[in-house]
GROMACS .gro file of N, CA and C in nm:
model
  261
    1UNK      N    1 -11.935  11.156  -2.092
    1UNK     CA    2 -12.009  11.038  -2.132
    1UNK      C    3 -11.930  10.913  -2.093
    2UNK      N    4 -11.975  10.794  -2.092
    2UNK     CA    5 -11.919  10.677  -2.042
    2UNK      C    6 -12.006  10.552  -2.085
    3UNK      N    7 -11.961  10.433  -2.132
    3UNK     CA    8 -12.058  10.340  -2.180
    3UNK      C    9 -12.147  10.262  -2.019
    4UNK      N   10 -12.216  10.214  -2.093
    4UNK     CA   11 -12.271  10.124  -1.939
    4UNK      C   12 -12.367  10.012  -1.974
    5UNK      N   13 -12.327   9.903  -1.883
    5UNK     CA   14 -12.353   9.774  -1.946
    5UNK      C   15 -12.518   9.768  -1.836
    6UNK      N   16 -12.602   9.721  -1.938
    6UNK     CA   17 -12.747   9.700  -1.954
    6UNK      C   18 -12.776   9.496  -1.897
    7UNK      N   19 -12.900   9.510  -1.890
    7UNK     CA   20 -12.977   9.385  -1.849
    7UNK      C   21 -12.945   9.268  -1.918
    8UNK      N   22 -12.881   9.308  -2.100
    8UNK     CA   23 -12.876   9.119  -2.140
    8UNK      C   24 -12.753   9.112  -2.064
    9UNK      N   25 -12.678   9.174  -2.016
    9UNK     CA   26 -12.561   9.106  -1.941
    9UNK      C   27 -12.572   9.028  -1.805
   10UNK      N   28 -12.698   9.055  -1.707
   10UNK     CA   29 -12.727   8.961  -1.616
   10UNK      C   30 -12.728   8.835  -1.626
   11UNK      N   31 -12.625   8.740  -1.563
   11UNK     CA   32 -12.673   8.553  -1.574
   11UNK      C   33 -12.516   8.569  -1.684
   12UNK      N   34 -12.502   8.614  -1.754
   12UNK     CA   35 -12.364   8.590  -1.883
   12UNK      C   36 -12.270   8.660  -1.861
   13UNK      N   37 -12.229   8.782  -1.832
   13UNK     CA   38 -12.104   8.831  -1.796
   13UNK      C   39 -11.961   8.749  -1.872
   14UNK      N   40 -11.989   8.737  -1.992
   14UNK     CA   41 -11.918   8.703  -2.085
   14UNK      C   42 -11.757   8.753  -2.083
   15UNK      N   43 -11.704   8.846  -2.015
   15UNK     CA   44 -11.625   8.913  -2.024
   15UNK      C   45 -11.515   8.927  -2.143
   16UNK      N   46 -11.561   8.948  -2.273
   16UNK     CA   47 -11.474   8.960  -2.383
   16UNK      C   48 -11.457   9.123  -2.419
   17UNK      N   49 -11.550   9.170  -2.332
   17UNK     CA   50 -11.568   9.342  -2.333
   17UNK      C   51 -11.444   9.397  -2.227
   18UNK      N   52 -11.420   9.318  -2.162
   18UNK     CA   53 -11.280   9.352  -2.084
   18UNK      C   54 -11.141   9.328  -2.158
   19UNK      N   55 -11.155   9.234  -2.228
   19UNK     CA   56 -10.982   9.207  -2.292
   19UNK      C   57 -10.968   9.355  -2.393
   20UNK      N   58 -11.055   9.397  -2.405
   20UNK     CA   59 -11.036   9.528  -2.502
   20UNK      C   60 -11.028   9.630  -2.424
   21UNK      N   61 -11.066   9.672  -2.345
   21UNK     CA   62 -11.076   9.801  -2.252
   21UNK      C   63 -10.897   9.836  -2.218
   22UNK      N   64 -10.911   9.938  -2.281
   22UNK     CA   65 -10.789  10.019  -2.210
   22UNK      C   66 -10.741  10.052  -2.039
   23UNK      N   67 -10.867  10.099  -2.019
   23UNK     CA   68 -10.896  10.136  -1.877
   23UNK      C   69 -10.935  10.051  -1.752
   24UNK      N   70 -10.945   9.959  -1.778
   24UNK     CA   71 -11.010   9.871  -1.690
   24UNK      C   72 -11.084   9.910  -1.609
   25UNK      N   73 -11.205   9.949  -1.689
   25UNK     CA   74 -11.316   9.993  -1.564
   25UNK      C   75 -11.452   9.927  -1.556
   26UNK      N   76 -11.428   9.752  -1.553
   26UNK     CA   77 -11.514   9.711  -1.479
   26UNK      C   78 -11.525   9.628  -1.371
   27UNK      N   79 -11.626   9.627  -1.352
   27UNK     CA   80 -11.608   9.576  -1.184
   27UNK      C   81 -11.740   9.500  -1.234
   28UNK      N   82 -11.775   9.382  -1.119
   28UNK     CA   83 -11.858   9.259  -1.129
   28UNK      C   84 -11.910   9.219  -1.021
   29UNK      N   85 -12.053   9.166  -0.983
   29UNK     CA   86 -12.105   9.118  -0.879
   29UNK      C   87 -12.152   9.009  -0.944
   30UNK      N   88 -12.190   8.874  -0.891
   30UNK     CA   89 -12.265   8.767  -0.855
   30UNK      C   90 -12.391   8.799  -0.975
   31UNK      N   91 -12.451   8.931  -1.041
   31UNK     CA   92 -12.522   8.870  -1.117
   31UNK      C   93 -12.475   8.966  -1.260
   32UNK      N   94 -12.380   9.045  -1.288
   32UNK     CA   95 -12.346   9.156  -1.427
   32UNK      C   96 -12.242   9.204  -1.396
   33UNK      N   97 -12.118   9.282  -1.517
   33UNK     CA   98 -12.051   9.377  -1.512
   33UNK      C   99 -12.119   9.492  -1.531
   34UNK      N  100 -12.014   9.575  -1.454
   34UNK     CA  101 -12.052   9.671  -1.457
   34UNK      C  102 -11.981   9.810  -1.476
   35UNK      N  103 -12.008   9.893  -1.540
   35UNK     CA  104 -11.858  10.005  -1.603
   35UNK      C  105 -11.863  10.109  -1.452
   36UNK      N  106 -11.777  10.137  -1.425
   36UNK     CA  107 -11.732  10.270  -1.361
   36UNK      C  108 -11.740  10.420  -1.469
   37UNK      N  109 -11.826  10.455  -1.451
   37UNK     CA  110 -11.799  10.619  -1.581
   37UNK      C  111 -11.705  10.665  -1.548
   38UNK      N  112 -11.649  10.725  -1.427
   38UNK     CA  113 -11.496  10.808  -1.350
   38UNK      C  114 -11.423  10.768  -1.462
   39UNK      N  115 -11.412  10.614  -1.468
   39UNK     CA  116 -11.288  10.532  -1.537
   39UNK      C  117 -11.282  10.542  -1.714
   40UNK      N  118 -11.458  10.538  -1.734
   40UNK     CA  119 -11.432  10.474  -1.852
   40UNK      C  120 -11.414  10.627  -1.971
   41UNK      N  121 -11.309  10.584  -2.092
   41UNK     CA  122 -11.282  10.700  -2.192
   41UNK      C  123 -11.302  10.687  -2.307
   42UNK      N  124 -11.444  10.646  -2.296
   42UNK     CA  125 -11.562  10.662  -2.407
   42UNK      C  126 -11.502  10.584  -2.543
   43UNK      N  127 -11.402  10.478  -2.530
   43UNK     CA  128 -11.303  10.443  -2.644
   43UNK      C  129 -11.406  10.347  -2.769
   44UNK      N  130 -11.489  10.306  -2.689
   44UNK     CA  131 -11.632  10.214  -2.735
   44UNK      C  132 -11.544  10.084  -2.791
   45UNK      N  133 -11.456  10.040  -2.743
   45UNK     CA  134 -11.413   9.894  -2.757
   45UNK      C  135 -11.440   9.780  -2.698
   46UNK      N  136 -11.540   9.851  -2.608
   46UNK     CA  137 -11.588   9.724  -2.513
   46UNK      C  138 -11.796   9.691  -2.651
   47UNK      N  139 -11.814   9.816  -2.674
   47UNK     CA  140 -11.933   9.750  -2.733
   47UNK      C  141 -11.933   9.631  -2.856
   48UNK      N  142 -11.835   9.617  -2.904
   48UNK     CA  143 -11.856   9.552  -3.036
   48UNK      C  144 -11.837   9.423  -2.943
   49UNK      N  145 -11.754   9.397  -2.850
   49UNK     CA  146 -11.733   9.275  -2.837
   49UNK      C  147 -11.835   9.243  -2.729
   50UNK      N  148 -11.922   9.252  -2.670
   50UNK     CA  149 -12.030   9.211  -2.600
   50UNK      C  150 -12.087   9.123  -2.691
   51UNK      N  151 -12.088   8.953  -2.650
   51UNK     CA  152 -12.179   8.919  -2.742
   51UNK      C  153 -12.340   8.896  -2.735
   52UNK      N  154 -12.381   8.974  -2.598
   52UNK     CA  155 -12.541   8.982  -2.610
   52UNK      C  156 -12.601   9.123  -2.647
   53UNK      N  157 -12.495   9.223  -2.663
   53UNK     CA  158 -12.525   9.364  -2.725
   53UNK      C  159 -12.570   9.459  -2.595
   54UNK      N  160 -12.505   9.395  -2.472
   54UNK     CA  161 -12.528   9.483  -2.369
   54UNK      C  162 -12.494   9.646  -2.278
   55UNK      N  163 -12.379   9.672  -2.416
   55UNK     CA  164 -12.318   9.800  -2.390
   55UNK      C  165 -12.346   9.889  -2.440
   56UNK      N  166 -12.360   9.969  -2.400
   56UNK     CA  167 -12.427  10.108  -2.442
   56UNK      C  168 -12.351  10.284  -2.438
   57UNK      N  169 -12.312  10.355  -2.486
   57UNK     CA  170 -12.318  10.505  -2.466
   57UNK      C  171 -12.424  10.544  -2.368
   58UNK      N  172 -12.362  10.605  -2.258
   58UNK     CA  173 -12.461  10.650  -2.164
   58UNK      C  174 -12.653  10.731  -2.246
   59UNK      N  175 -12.562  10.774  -2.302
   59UNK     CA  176 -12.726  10.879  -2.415
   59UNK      C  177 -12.806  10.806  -2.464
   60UNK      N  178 -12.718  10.642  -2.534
   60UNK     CA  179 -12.803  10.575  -2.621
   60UNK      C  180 -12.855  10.461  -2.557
   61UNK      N  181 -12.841  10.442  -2.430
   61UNK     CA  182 -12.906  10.347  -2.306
   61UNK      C  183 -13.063  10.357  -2.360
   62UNK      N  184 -13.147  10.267  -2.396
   62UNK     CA  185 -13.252  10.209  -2.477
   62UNK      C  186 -13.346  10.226  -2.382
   63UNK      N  187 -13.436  10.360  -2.338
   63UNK     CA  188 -13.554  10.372  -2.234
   63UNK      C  189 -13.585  10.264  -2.152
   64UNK      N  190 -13.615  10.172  -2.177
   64UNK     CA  191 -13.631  10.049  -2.084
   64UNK      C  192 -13.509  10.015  -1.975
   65UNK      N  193 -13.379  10.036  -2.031
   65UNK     CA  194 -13.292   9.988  -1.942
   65UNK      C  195 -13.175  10.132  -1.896
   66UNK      N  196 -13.240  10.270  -1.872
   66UNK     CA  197 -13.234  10.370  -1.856
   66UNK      C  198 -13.140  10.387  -1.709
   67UNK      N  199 -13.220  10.304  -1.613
   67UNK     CA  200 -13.184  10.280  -1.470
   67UNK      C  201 -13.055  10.207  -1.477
   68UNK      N  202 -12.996  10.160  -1.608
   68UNK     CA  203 -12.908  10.115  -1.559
   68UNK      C  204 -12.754  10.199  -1.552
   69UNK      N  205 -12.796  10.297  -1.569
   69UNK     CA  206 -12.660  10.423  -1.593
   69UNK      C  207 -12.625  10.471  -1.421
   70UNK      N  208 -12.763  10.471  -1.407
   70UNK     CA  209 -12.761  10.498  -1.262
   70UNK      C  210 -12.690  10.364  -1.184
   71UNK      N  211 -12.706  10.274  -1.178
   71UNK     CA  212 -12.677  10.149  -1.177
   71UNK      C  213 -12.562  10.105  -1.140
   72UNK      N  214 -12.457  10.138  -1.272
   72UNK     CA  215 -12.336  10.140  -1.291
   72UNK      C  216 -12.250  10.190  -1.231
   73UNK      N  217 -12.290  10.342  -1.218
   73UNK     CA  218 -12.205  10.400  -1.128
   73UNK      C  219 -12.192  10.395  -0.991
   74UNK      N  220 -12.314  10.368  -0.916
   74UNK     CA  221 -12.329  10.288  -0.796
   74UNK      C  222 -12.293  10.163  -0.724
   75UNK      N  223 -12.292  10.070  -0.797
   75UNK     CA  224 -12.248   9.920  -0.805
   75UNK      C  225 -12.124   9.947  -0.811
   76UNK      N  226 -12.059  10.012  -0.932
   76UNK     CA  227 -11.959   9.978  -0.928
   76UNK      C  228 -11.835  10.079  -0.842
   77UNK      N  229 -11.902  10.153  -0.774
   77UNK     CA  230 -11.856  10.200  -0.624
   77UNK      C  231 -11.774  10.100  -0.529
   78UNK      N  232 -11.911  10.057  -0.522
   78UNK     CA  233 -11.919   9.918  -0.372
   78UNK      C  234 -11.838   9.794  -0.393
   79UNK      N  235 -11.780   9.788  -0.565
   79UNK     CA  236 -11.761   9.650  -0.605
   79UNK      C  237 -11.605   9.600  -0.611
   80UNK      N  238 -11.517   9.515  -0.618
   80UNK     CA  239 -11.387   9.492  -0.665
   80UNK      C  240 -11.383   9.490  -0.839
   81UNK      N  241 -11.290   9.545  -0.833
   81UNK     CA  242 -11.248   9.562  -1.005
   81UNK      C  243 -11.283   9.373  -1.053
   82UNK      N  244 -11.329   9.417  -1.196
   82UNK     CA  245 -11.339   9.212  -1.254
   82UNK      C  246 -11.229   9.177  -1.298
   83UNK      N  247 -11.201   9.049  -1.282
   83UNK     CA  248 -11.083   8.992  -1.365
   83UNK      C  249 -11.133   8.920  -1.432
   84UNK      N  250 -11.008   8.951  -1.597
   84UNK     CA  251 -11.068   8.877  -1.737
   84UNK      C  252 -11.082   8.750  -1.712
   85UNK      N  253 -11.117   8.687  -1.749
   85UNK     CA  254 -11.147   8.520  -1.747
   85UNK      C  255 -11.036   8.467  -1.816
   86UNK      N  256 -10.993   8.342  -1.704
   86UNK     CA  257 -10.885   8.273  -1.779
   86UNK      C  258 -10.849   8.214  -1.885
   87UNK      N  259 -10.767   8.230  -1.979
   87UNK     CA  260 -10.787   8.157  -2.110
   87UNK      C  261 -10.737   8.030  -2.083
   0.00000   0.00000   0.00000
């Protein structure tokens, strides 16, 4: 299993779900983060701190935004790892 970040994260990419991650497994394009599953170890420290509620447990991905598991792991193939935002 692996979490994976969903649609309210398009346009906000807030990145406060990264300063917690052990693993650093996300990576970012021009419009969302996005988790790597390979990487991620299910620690769920990235969900609490999303503040649009965009992270998910692969299982509990909300029917509507289903495609985005698929998503994740694809994107974040092709992508450069994200860096946290500067404080």
């Amino acid at each position: 299993m692996a979490y994976v970040v969903t649609e309210p994260c398009i346009g906000v990419k807030d990145k406060a779900c990264m300063g917690v991650c052990p693993c650093d497994c996300f990576y970012e394009d021009e419009r969302q983060l996005y988790i790597k599953p390979d990487e991620c170890c299910d620690c769920a420290a990235c969900e609490p701190e999303c503040p649009v509620e965009a992270i998910f447990l692969d299982v509990d991905v909300p029917a509507k935004w289903k495609h985005f598991i698929g998503l994740n792991a694809e994107r974040s193939e092709a992508l450069p790892a994200a860096t946290p935002k500067a404080e």
